[in-house]
Amino acid sequence: MKRKYIIYTALFALGLPILSSCKDDFLEVDPKGTILESNYYKTPEEAFTGLVAAYDPLGWQAGNTYHNFGAVNAASDDAHAGGGGPSDMNTWQVWNRFTLNPALGPQEEYWNRNFRGVSRANTILSKVEAGVPGLAESVAKRYVAEAKFLRAYYYFDLVRLFKNVPLFTAPLATSELFNQEQVGPEVVYAQVEKDLTEAIPNLPVTVPASTEGGRVTQGAAKALLGKVLLYQKKWSAAAAQFADVNGTPGGTSMYGYRLLDNYGAIFSPANKFNSESIFEIVHTSLGNGGWGSWPNFEGNVAVLMFGPRGYSGPTYEAGWGFNPLTLDLVNALKGDPRYEHTVLDIKSIDGATYEPSFDDTGYFVKKYAPTTEWLSKGGGDVILNYPNDYIEIRLADTYLMEAEALVQAGGDANRAGQLLNAVRARVKLAPVAATLDNIYKERRLELATEGHRFYDLVRTGRAATVLGSMGFVAGKHEVLPIPQRELNNTKLVQNPEYR
C-alpha cells in the first residue's frame, strides 16, 4: 500500500469501524472497538491501520458542532467569534465572551477528540508491545514511538485546556470505566514528558514528504517536549530541547528545518511539509466529503468558516464569517510586512462585497482564507474539502519559544537575540533587544490567527490583563469546565470555579 500522507489513509483504511464518530463520550464503551481487539491486529497491515486510527483525531474539526483553532482564536484578543449572529456557533460565542459554563461551551468537543485519541494510542501500544505476527522489530519500535508521541500530544492538549483530567496509559476494561478519578496536572505532565522522552530515540530524523508527510519525526517530538517543558517553566530544559530543533539561528538545523524566505508561502497548500513545518496536521480534498459524511470531514472545514459571509469578488469564495479580526490586532500589524499575509481586508479588494458578520470589523483570517484557487474540483460538497494543512508547530514558533526560555533562565542572551531577530530579519524588520516584552510581541505578530495567542496569554500570566475587558476572570477562565455529561455517574469532579 502506498503510504502517501498518513492522515489521508484514515478515510480509506479498510472501512475500519474503529474510525467511528467522535460523538461518543470517552467513558462510553465503543462496542465496535471492543470487537476489533478480539479479532484484529493480526498482521502488519492491520497494525498500520490501527496506528492510522490513532493519528486520525488530529484532523477532527467537528463532532456535535465545529471545533478547530478558530475557537481558540475567538478566546483571544486576535479575533471575535463572528458568524451570522450572537447565537451562531454558541460554543465559540460563549468562549469569546467568557460566559461559558459546564453545559455550554467548546469543552465537550475538545474532551472527546483528545480522549478518543488517547484511547486509540493506548490500544495500538498494547497490541504492538504484545507482539504482532510478522511485524519487524524496527517497525514495531517506530509504531510504539509514534503512539507515545500521539498520547503525549493529546494529553498535553487536555491538561492545558482542563488542568484536572483522568490519566489512562492502557486500555480500560468496561468495569473500570466509571471509577476513574482525576489526577493533578503535574502527574499528567510527568507522563507526557516520559512518553516523549521514550519516543524520541525510535522516531525517524526525517520522513519523505511525498510518501509519509504528516508522520511524526524526532524534531517534532523534541519541539513538543520543549513546549511541554516551557509550559511548566522548566526554562533551561526547554531551551535545550529547542536548541536541537532550531540549530544555528537563520541556518538549516540538523533536522533540515529552515525559515522560508517568503513568509506568505508557509501557509499555501502548494507548499505542504515545507522546511519551516515541524508538526503538520494534514487535510485533503481527496475524500470528496459531503454533509452526509458528518462529522468525518477530511478537508479543512475551518477554511470555509473563516471566509467572509456572502462574499462576491475575485480570489476568494464565500464562507461563514467566523473569526473577524479585532481592530487591536489589525492596528498592531499595520506597517508590519506580515500584515498582507495575515489580514484579509475586504474593503481593499476592488469590486468585492460581503455580508457583515456578527462583531464585524471587515478584516478576516487570510492565512487560511478560502481561495478560489484551492476550491476542490472533485465530488462531494466542494466547500468542505479545502486541502489546507494546519501547521501546529513551525520553526519561527520554536525560535521564539527558545528565545523566551533563554531569557527566563538567564541563559545565552546573545543566542536569544539571534533567534528573535532571525524571525524579524526574514520579513526585513530591524533587530530589537531580546526582552520578554519584545519576544511576546513578536509571537503575537508572527503567529497571529494560528491558534497560539490564548495559550500564550494564559501561560505567561497576562490573560487577565489583556482579556479582562472580554469577561476573562483570573483563576477561572484559564481552563475550560469539565463537560457536564462526563460528570454524570462517574467519579469526576468539576473544576472549582465552575461548580
Short mmCIF file of C-alpha atoms in Angstrom, two decimals:
data_model
loop_
_atom_site.label_atom_id
_atom_site.label_comp_id
_atom_site.label_asym_id
_atom_site.label_seq_id
_atom_site.Cartn_x
_atom_site.Cartn_y
_atom_site.Cartn_z
CA MET A 1 0.00 0.00 0.00
CA LYS A 2 1.45 3.39 -0.93
CA ARG A 3 1.50 5.37 2.30
CA LYS A 4 1.08 8.88 0.99
CA TYR A 5 0.25 11.24 3.83
CA ILE A 6 -0.66 9.01 6.74
CA ILE A 7 -3.72 11.01 7.74
CA TYR A 8 -5.21 10.68 4.25
CA THR A 9 -5.30 6.92 4.63
CA ALA A 10 -7.63 7.15 7.62
CA LEU A 11 -10.55 7.74 5.29
CA PHE A 12 -9.93 4.58 3.34
CA ALA A 13 -8.41 2.26 5.95
CA LEU A 14 -10.25 -0.93 5.02
CA GLY A 15 -13.52 0.68 6.12
CA LEU A 16 -12.27 0.07 9.64
CA PRO A 17 -15.05 0.61 12.21
CA ILE A 18 -12.54 1.97 14.72
CA LEU A 19 -12.77 5.22 12.78
CA SER A 20 -16.20 5.89 14.22
CA SER A 21 -17.95 9.13 15.04
CA CYS A 22 -16.37 11.35 17.65
CA LYS A 23 -19.79 11.98 19.23
CA ASP A 24 -19.28 9.21 21.79
CA ASP A 25 -18.10 10.09 25.28
CA PHE A 26 -14.62 8.87 26.15
CA LEU A 27 -16.18 6.95 29.04
CA GLU A 28 -18.61 5.22 26.73
CA VAL A 29 -17.65 1.75 25.62
CA ASP A 30 -17.12 1.58 21.85
CA PRO A 31 -18.52 -1.88 21.06
CA LYS A 32 -17.02 -1.85 17.58
CA GLY A 33 -13.62 -1.07 19.03
CA THR A 34 -14.04 -3.89 21.56
CA ILE A 35 -14.79 -6.36 18.78
CA LEU A 36 -11.69 -5.21 16.92
CA GLU A 37 -9.49 -6.04 19.89
CA SER A 38 -10.54 -9.69 19.76
CA ASN A 39 -10.02 -10.29 16.06
CA TYR A 40 -7.78 -7.55 14.72
CA TYR A 41 -4.06 -6.59 14.86
CA LYS A 42 -3.06 -10.00 13.48
CA THR A 43 -0.92 -8.71 10.60
CA PRO A 44 1.49 -5.81 9.91
CA GLU A 45 -1.14 -4.23 7.69
CA GLU A 46 -3.70 -4.28 10.48
CA ALA A 47 -1.17 -2.83 12.90
CA PHE A 48 -0.52 0.05 10.49
CA THR A 49 -4.23 0.70 10.15
CA GLY A 50 -4.51 0.83 13.94
CA LEU A 51 -1.72 3.39 14.01
CA VAL A 52 -3.54 5.47 11.39
CA ALA A 53 -6.62 5.35 13.64
CA ALA A 54 -4.54 6.87 16.47
CA TYR A 55 -3.45 9.71 14.17
CA ASP A 56 -6.96 10.29 12.87
CA PRO A 57 -8.38 12.50 15.69
CA LEU A 58 -5.67 15.06 14.97
CA GLY A 59 -7.68 16.21 11.98
CA TRP A 60 -11.14 16.18 13.55
CA GLN A 61 -12.88 19.54 13.31
CA ALA A 62 -16.46 18.54 14.02
CA GLY A 63 -18.43 16.47 16.50
CA ASN A 64 -21.67 17.68 17.98
CA THR A 65 -20.64 21.00 16.46
CA TYR A 66 -17.48 22.55 14.98
CA HIS A 67 -14.19 22.80 16.81
CA ASN A 68 -10.83 23.89 15.47
CA PHE A 69 -8.22 26.53 16.18
CA GLY A 70 -10.79 29.19 15.25
CA ALA A 71 -12.50 28.60 18.59
CA VAL A 72 -9.21 29.29 20.38
CA ASN A 73 -8.72 32.40 18.24
CA ALA A 74 -12.11 33.61 19.49
CA ALA A 75 -10.95 33.21 23.10
CA SER A 76 -8.03 35.56 22.43
CA ASP A 77 -7.76 39.25 21.63
CA ASP A 78 -6.89 38.48 17.99
CA ALA A 79 -10.38 37.61 16.73
CA HIS A 80 -14.06 37.65 17.58
CA ALA A 81 -16.28 34.60 17.26
CA GLY A 82 -18.23 36.19 14.38
CA GLY A 83 -20.63 34.15 12.29
CA GLY A 84 -24.21 35.04 11.49
CA GLY A 85 -25.33 36.32 14.89
CA PRO A 86 -24.84 36.20 18.66
CA SER A 87 -26.00 32.57 18.89
CA ASP A 88 -24.29 31.28 15.75
CA MET A 89 -21.78 28.67 16.96
CA ASN A 90 -22.72 29.36 20.57
CA THR A 91 -19.78 27.31 21.81
CA TRP A 92 -17.46 29.88 20.22
CA GLN A 93 -19.56 32.86 21.28
CA VAL A 94 -19.50 31.96 24.98
CA TRP A 95 -15.74 31.38 24.94
CA ASN A 96 -15.30 34.72 23.16
CA ARG A 97 -17.20 36.47 25.97
CA PHE A 98 -16.20 34.08 28.78
CA THR A 99 -19.79 33.26 29.66
CA LEU A 100 -19.27 29.53 29.23
CA ASN A 101 -20.49 27.05 31.84
CA PRO A 102 -20.35 23.25 32.25
CA ALA A 103 -23.30 22.75 29.92
CA LEU A 104 -22.40 25.32 27.27
CA GLY A 105 -19.02 25.82 25.67
CA PRO A 106 -16.47 24.11 23.40
CA GLN A 107 -15.25 21.76 26.14
CA GLU A 108 -17.12 18.63 25.06
CA GLU A 109 -15.57 18.70 21.59
CA TYR A 110 -12.01 19.02 22.89
CA TRP A 111 -12.57 16.43 25.61
CA ASN A 112 -13.99 13.87 23.15
CA ARG A 113 -11.38 14.42 20.46
CA ASN A 114 -8.42 14.12 22.78
CA PHE A 115 -9.66 11.23 24.90
CA ARG A 116 -10.58 9.30 21.77
CA GLY A 117 -7.02 9.91 20.59
CA VAL A 118 -5.65 8.69 23.93
CA SER A 119 -7.80 5.57 23.74
CA ARG A 120 -6.63 4.71 20.24
CA ALA A 121 -2.98 5.35 21.15
CA ASN A 122 -3.33 3.06 24.17
CA THR A 123 -4.89 0.34 22.03
CA ILE A 124 -2.17 0.30 19.39
CA LEU A 125 0.51 0.46 22.09
CA SER A 126 -0.92 -2.55 23.90
CA LYS A 127 -1.18 -4.57 20.70
CA VAL A 128 2.23 -3.76 19.26
CA GLU A 129 4.00 -4.19 22.60
CA ALA A 130 2.31 -7.59 22.99
CA GLY A 131 3.56 -8.57 19.55
CA VAL A 132 2.03 -8.55 16.07
CA PRO A 133 2.91 -11.56 13.90
CA GLY A 134 5.20 -10.59 11.04
CA LEU A 135 5.81 -7.03 12.21
CA ALA A 136 9.53 -6.25 12.02
CA GLU A 137 11.14 -5.17 15.29
CA SER A 138 12.33 -1.85 13.85
CA VAL A 139 8.85 -1.08 12.54
CA ALA A 140 7.27 -2.06 15.87
CA LYS A 141 9.62 0.32 17.71
CA ARG A 142 8.64 3.14 15.39
CA TYR A 143 4.92 2.45 15.84
CA VAL A 144 5.34 2.46 19.62
CA ALA A 145 7.25 5.75 19.42
CA GLU A 146 4.58 7.34 17.24
CA ALA A 147 1.80 6.15 19.54
CA LYS A 148 3.61 7.55 22.59
CA PHE A 149 4.04 10.89 20.83
CA LEU A 150 0.34 10.94 19.99
CA ARG A 151 -0.71 10.06 23.54
CA ALA A 152 1.58 12.83 24.80
CA TYR A 153 0.11 15.28 22.28
CA TYR A 154 -3.49 14.51 23.23
CA TYR A 155 -2.75 14.69 26.96
CA PHE A 156 -0.86 17.97 26.58
CA ASP A 157 -3.94 19.43 24.93
CA LEU A 158 -6.14 18.06 27.72
CA VAL A 159 -4.02 19.29 30.62
CA ARG A 160 -3.68 22.82 29.29
CA LEU A 161 -7.39 23.03 28.48
CA PHE A 162 -8.81 21.30 31.58
CA LYS A 163 -5.93 21.02 34.11
CA ASN A 164 -7.57 18.18 36.08
CA VAL A 165 -8.16 15.06 33.97
CA PRO A 166 -8.06 11.28 34.43
CA LEU A 167 -4.87 9.60 33.24
CA PHE A 168 -5.07 6.39 31.20
CA THR A 169 -1.96 4.59 29.98
CA ALA A 170 -3.63 1.31 28.98
CA PRO A 171 -6.99 0.23 27.58
CA LEU A 172 -9.68 0.05 30.27
CA ALA A 173 -12.00 -2.83 30.98
CA THR A 174 -15.69 -1.99 30.98
CA SER A 175 -15.85 -2.46 34.75
CA GLU A 176 -13.20 0.26 35.20
CA LEU A 177 -14.73 2.96 33.05
CA PHE A 178 -16.88 4.74 35.60
CA ASN A 179 -14.47 4.55 38.55
CA GLN A 180 -11.75 6.78 37.17
CA GLU A 181 -10.62 9.86 39.09
CA GLN A 182 -8.70 12.90 38.01
CA VAL A 183 -5.03 13.44 38.77
CA GLY A 184 -3.14 16.67 39.27
CA PRO A 185 -1.60 18.38 36.24
CA GLU A 186 1.90 17.58 37.49
CA VAL A 187 1.12 13.86 37.13
CA VAL A 188 -0.12 14.32 33.57
CA TYR A 189 2.88 16.46 32.64
CA ALA A 190 5.23 13.81 34.04
CA GLN A 191 3.61 11.16 31.84
CA VAL A 192 3.75 13.42 28.80
CA GLU A 193 7.45 14.04 29.36
CA LYS A 194 8.05 10.31 29.84
CA ASP A 195 6.22 9.41 26.64
CA LEU A 196 8.09 11.97 24.56
CA THR A 197 11.48 11.12 26.04
CA GLU A 198 10.93 7.44 25.31
CA ALA A 199 9.60 8.14 21.82
CA ILE A 200 12.42 10.35 20.53
CA PRO A 201 15.18 7.72 20.00
CA ASN A 202 12.94 5.49 17.87
CA LEU A 203 11.45 8.17 15.65
CA PRO A 204 12.97 8.89 12.23
CA VAL A 205 15.10 12.01 11.84
CA THR A 206 13.14 12.92 8.72
CA VAL A 207 10.38 11.37 6.63
CA PRO A 208 9.84 11.62 2.86
CA ALA A 209 7.11 14.21 2.40
CA SER A 210 5.78 12.55 -0.76
CA THR A 211 5.02 9.23 0.96
CA GLU A 212 4.94 9.87 4.73
CA GLY A 213 4.17 13.55 5.13
CA GLY A 214 2.33 14.09 8.42
CA ARG A 215 4.05 11.27 10.33
CA VAL A 216 5.93 12.17 13.49
CA THR A 217 9.69 12.78 13.48
CA GLN A 218 12.36 13.27 16.14
CA GLY A 219 12.25 17.00 15.54
CA ALA A 220 8.51 17.15 16.12
CA ALA A 221 8.83 15.19 19.37
CA LYS A 222 11.67 17.38 20.64
CA ALA A 223 9.71 20.51 19.73
CA LEU A 224 6.64 19.25 21.57
CA LEU A 225 8.77 18.25 24.57
CA GLY A 226 10.33 21.71 24.63
CA LYS A 227 6.86 23.25 24.56
CA VAL A 228 5.67 20.99 27.40
CA LEU A 229 8.71 21.99 29.47
CA LEU A 230 8.13 25.68 28.67
CA TYR A 231 4.55 25.47 29.96
CA GLN A 232 5.93 24.12 33.23
CA LYS A 233 8.51 26.91 33.42
CA LYS A 234 11.39 24.45 33.18
CA TRP A 235 13.27 27.08 31.23
CA SER A 236 16.75 25.59 30.82
CA ALA A 237 15.44 22.14 29.92
CA ALA A 238 13.03 23.67 27.40
CA ALA A 239 15.78 25.74 25.81
CA ALA A 240 17.96 22.64 25.41
CA GLN A 241 15.23 20.78 23.51
CA PHE A 242 14.53 23.75 21.27
CA ALA A 243 18.24 24.24 20.57
CA ASP A 244 18.40 20.76 19.00
CA VAL A 245 15.39 21.57 16.84
CA ASN A 246 16.48 25.08 15.86
CA GLY A 247 20.19 24.72 15.21
CA THR A 248 22.00 27.91 14.20
CA PRO A 249 19.52 30.80 14.00
CA GLY A 250 18.83 31.64 10.39
CA GLY A 251 20.52 28.47 9.14
CA THR A 252 19.43 24.90 8.46
CA SER A 253 19.08 22.69 11.52
CA MET A 254 20.20 19.06 11.89
CA TYR A 255 16.63 18.06 11.06
CA GLY A 256 16.59 20.12 7.87
CA TYR A 257 14.39 22.90 9.28
CA ARG A 258 14.91 26.35 7.82
CA LEU A 259 12.90 29.57 7.84
CA LEU A 260 11.27 30.15 4.47
CA ASP A 261 12.33 33.34 2.71
CA ASN A 262 8.71 34.06 1.74
CA TYR A 263 6.51 34.35 4.84
CA GLY A 264 3.29 34.02 2.84
CA ALA A 265 4.40 30.73 1.30
CA ILE A 266 4.28 28.96 4.68
CA PHE A 267 0.51 28.50 4.53
CA SER A 268 -0.11 27.59 0.89
CA PRO A 269 -1.48 24.11 0.12
CA ALA A 270 1.07 24.09 -2.71
CA ASN A 271 3.81 24.12 -0.08
CA LYS A 272 2.84 21.29 2.28
CA PHE A 273 5.60 19.97 4.56
CA ASN A 274 7.89 22.88 3.79
CA SER A 275 11.21 23.39 5.59
CA GLU A 276 9.60 25.54 8.29
CA SER A 277 6.93 22.97 9.18
CA ILE A 278 7.76 20.81 12.21
CA PHE A 279 4.39 19.21 13.01
CA GLU A 280 1.66 19.49 10.40
CA ILE A 281 -1.91 18.18 10.61
CA VAL A 282 -2.94 17.01 7.18
CA HIS A 283 -6.17 17.79 5.38
CA THR A 284 -7.14 16.70 1.88
CA SER A 285 -9.73 17.27 -0.81
CA LEU A 286 -9.39 13.64 -1.95
CA GLY A 287 -12.13 12.47 0.41
CA ASN A 288 -14.76 14.35 -1.59
CA GLY A 289 -16.77 14.63 1.61
CA GLY A 290 -20.34 15.83 1.76
CA TRP A 291 -22.71 16.76 4.54
CA GLY A 292 -23.62 13.10 4.83
CA SER A 293 -20.04 12.50 5.99
CA TRP A 294 -20.67 14.44 9.20
CA PRO A 295 -18.59 14.71 11.32
CA ASN A 296 -15.77 12.90 9.50
CA PHE A 297 -14.56 15.59 7.11
CA GLU A 298 -11.06 15.09 5.73
CA GLY A 299 -10.90 18.63 4.36
CA ASN A 300 -10.14 21.68 6.46
CA VAL A 301 -13.59 22.99 7.41
CA ALA A 302 -12.01 25.93 9.26
CA VAL A 303 -11.17 27.44 5.86
CA LEU A 304 -14.87 27.63 4.97
CA MET A 305 -15.69 29.06 8.39
CA PHE A 306 -13.14 31.88 8.06
CA GLY A 307 -14.40 33.09 4.69
CA PRO A 308 -16.46 36.31 4.65
CA ARG A 309 -20.22 35.73 4.56
CA GLY A 310 -21.93 36.36 1.23
CA TYR A 311 -18.64 37.30 -0.39
CA SER A 312 -18.67 38.26 -4.06
CA GLY A 313 -15.47 39.23 -5.78
CA PRO A 314 -12.12 37.97 -7.03
CA THR A 315 -9.69 35.50 -5.42
CA TYR A 316 -11.87 34.19 -2.56
CA GLU A 317 -15.01 32.14 -2.02
CA ALA A 318 -17.88 32.96 0.31
CA GLY A 319 -17.70 31.48 3.78
CA TRP A 320 -19.47 31.77 7.10
CA GLY A 321 -17.79 34.86 8.52
CA PHE A 322 -16.19 33.46 11.65
CA ASN A 323 -13.14 34.98 13.34
CA PRO A 324 -13.35 38.57 12.10
CA LEU A 325 -10.11 40.07 13.35
CA THR A 326 -10.09 42.55 16.19
CA LEU A 327 -9.07 46.10 15.39
CA ASP A 328 -6.46 45.72 18.11
CA LEU A 329 -4.67 43.02 16.10
CA VAL A 330 -5.14 44.82 12.79
CA ASN A 331 -3.66 48.01 14.19
CA ALA A 332 -0.77 46.10 15.78
CA LEU A 333 0.09 44.62 12.39
CA LYS A 334 -0.18 47.82 10.35
CA GLY A 335 3.24 48.71 8.98
CA ASP A 336 4.48 45.17 9.57
CA PRO A 337 5.38 43.17 6.40
CA ARG A 338 3.32 40.24 7.73
CA TYR A 339 0.12 42.30 7.54
CA GLU A 340 -0.55 41.44 3.89
CA HIS A 341 -0.27 37.71 4.60
CA THR A 342 -2.29 37.78 7.84
CA VAL A 343 -5.11 40.28 7.34
CA LEU A 344 -7.78 39.85 4.68
CA ASP A 345 -9.14 43.38 4.26
CA ILE A 346 -12.37 43.04 2.28
CA LYS A 347 -12.74 46.77 1.73
CA SER A 348 -9.38 46.92 -0.05
CA ILE A 349 -10.45 44.44 -2.75
CA ASP A 350 -11.81 46.19 -5.84
CA GLY A 351 -15.35 45.12 -6.65
CA ALA A 352 -15.72 42.89 -3.60
CA THR A 353 -18.86 42.83 -1.47
CA TYR A 354 -19.78 40.78 1.56
CA GLU A 355 -22.37 40.38 4.29
CA PRO A 356 -21.16 41.70 7.66
CA SER A 357 -20.59 39.11 10.36
CA PHE A 358 -21.54 39.39 13.99
CA ASP A 359 -18.94 41.67 15.60
CA ASP A 360 -17.81 42.51 12.07
CA THR A 361 -14.69 44.59 11.50
CA GLY A 362 -14.20 43.99 7.78
CA TYR A 363 -10.97 42.09 8.46
CA PHE A 364 -10.64 38.30 8.31
CA VAL A 365 -8.13 35.47 8.63
CA LYS A 366 -6.00 35.41 5.49
CA LYS A 367 -3.57 32.57 6.27
CA TYR A 368 -6.42 30.07 5.97
CA ALA A 369 -8.84 32.01 3.78
CA PRO A 370 -10.96 30.06 1.22
CA THR A 371 -9.32 30.93 -2.08
CA THR A 372 -10.86 30.03 -5.41
CA GLU A 373 -7.54 28.52 -6.43
CA TRP A 374 -7.89 25.75 -3.83
CA LEU A 375 -11.62 25.10 -4.13
CA SER A 376 -12.00 21.36 -4.60
CA LYS A 377 -12.56 20.19 -8.17
CA GLY A 378 -13.75 16.76 -7.01
CA GLY A 379 -17.06 15.41 -5.81
CA GLY A 380 -18.98 15.91 -2.60
CA ASP A 381 -19.66 19.39 -1.29
CA VAL A 382 -16.59 21.22 -2.53
CA ILE A 383 -16.72 23.85 0.21
CA LEU A 384 -15.99 21.12 2.78
CA ASN A 385 -12.88 19.88 1.00
CA TYR A 386 -10.24 22.55 1.29
CA PRO A 387 -6.79 20.87 1.38
CA ASN A 388 -5.07 23.44 3.60
CA ASP A 389 -2.99 21.71 6.26
CA TYR A 390 -2.84 23.13 9.78
CA ILE A 391 0.76 23.69 10.90
CA GLU A 392 0.66 23.03 14.63
CA ILE A 393 4.36 23.76 15.27
CA ARG A 394 6.69 25.64 12.94
CA LEU A 395 10.25 26.87 13.16
CA ALA A 396 9.58 30.53 13.88
CA ASP A 397 7.44 29.35 16.81
CA THR A 398 10.26 27.23 18.25
CA TYR A 399 12.79 30.03 17.65
CA LEU A 400 10.69 32.38 19.77
CA MET A 401 10.00 29.78 22.45
CA GLU A 402 13.72 29.08 22.80
CA ALA A 403 14.46 32.81 22.99
CA GLU A 404 11.84 33.16 25.73
CA ALA A 405 13.22 30.18 27.66
CA LEU A 406 16.77 31.55 27.46
CA VAL A 407 15.72 34.97 28.75
CA GLN A 408 13.67 33.44 31.55
CA ALA A 409 16.55 31.16 32.57
CA GLY A 410 19.16 33.91 32.42
CA GLY A 411 20.87 31.91 29.68
CA ASP A 412 22.70 32.88 26.49
CA ALA A 413 21.37 36.38 25.79
CA ASN A 414 23.27 36.60 22.51
CA ARG A 415 21.61 33.46 21.16
CA ALA A 416 18.20 34.66 22.37
CA GLY A 417 18.72 37.83 20.34
CA GLN A 418 19.83 35.88 17.28
CA LEU A 419 16.72 33.71 17.42
CA LEU A 420 14.33 36.63 17.86
CA ASN A 421 15.96 38.70 15.15
CA ALA A 422 16.18 35.83 12.66
CA VAL A 423 12.37 35.79 12.74
CA ARG A 424 12.31 39.54 12.18
CA ALA A 425 15.02 39.50 9.51
CA ARG A 426 13.03 37.04 7.44
CA VAL A 427 10.44 39.79 6.90
CA LYS A 428 13.11 42.51 6.71
CA LEU A 429 12.49 44.07 10.12
CA ALA A 430 15.31 45.70 12.08
CA PRO A 431 16.80 43.92 15.12
CA VAL A 432 15.43 44.58 18.60
CA ALA A 433 16.63 43.65 22.07
CA ALA A 434 15.80 40.18 23.34
CA THR A 435 13.44 41.18 26.13
CA LEU A 436 10.36 39.25 27.18
CA ASP A 437 8.13 42.08 26.03
CA ASN A 438 9.70 42.05 22.57
CA ILE A 439 9.51 38.27 22.33
CA TYR A 440 5.84 38.27 23.37
CA LYS A 441 5.06 40.99 20.84
CA GLU A 442 6.87 39.09 18.11
CA ARG A 443 4.96 35.91 18.92
CA ARG A 444 1.67 37.72 18.52
CA LEU A 445 2.55 39.25 15.15
CA GLU A 446 4.38 36.24 13.73
CA LEU A 447 1.81 33.63 14.80
CA ALA A 448 -1.37 35.72 14.60
CA THR A 449 -4.58 33.73 13.93
CA GLU A 450 -2.74 30.37 14.16
CA GLY A 451 -4.36 29.42 17.48
CA HIS A 452 -1.47 30.22 19.87
CA ARG A 453 -2.39 33.59 21.35
CA PHE A 454 -4.87 32.48 24.05
CA TYR A 455 -2.49 29.81 25.35
CA ASP A 456 0.40 32.29 25.34
CA LEU A 457 -1.57 34.80 27.38
CA VAL A 458 -2.60 32.16 29.93
CA ARG A 459 0.81 30.54 30.40
CA THR A 460 2.60 33.89 30.76
CA GLY A 461 0.08 35.24 33.29
CA ARG A 462 -1.11 38.10 31.08
CA ALA A 463 -4.59 36.79 30.28
CA ALA A 464 -6.50 38.68 32.98
CA THR A 465 -4.92 41.99 31.95
CA VAL A 466 -5.35 41.54 28.21
CA LEU A 467 -8.69 39.70 28.16
CA GLY A 468 -10.35 41.25 31.20
CA SER A 469 -12.49 43.55 29.08
CA MET A 470 -13.84 40.45 27.28
CA GLY A 471 -15.02 38.95 30.59
CA PHE A 472 -12.00 36.83 31.50
CA VAL A 473 -11.82 36.12 35.25
CA ALA A 474 -8.44 35.23 36.73
CA GLY A 475 -8.41 31.87 38.46
CA LYS A 476 -11.33 30.60 36.38
CA HIS A 477 -11.06 31.12 32.67
CA GLU A 478 -7.53 29.81 32.28
CA VAL A 479 -9.20 26.42 31.81
CA LEU A 480 -12.47 25.05 30.49
CA PRO A 481 -15.12 23.38 32.63
CA ILE A 482 -15.30 19.59 32.61
CA PRO A 483 -18.21 18.70 30.27
CA GLN A 484 -21.37 18.28 32.30
CA ARG A 485 -22.30 14.89 30.93
CA GLU A 486 -18.86 13.49 31.83
CA LEU A 487 -19.71 14.14 35.50
CA ASN A 488 -22.88 12.04 35.45
CA ASN A 489 -22.46 8.66 37.16
CA THR A 490 -18.68 9.00 37.32
CA LYS A 491 -16.14 10.00 39.98
CA LEU A 492 -15.02 13.04 38.02
CA VAL A 493 -15.39 16.41 39.74
CA GLN A 494 -15.88 19.83 38.21
CA ASN A 495 -13.07 22.37 38.09
CA PRO A 496 -13.57 24.51 41.21
CA GLU A 497 -14.61 27.87 39.72
CA TYR A 498 -17.28 26.23 37.56
CA ARG A 499 -19.09 24.46 40.42
#
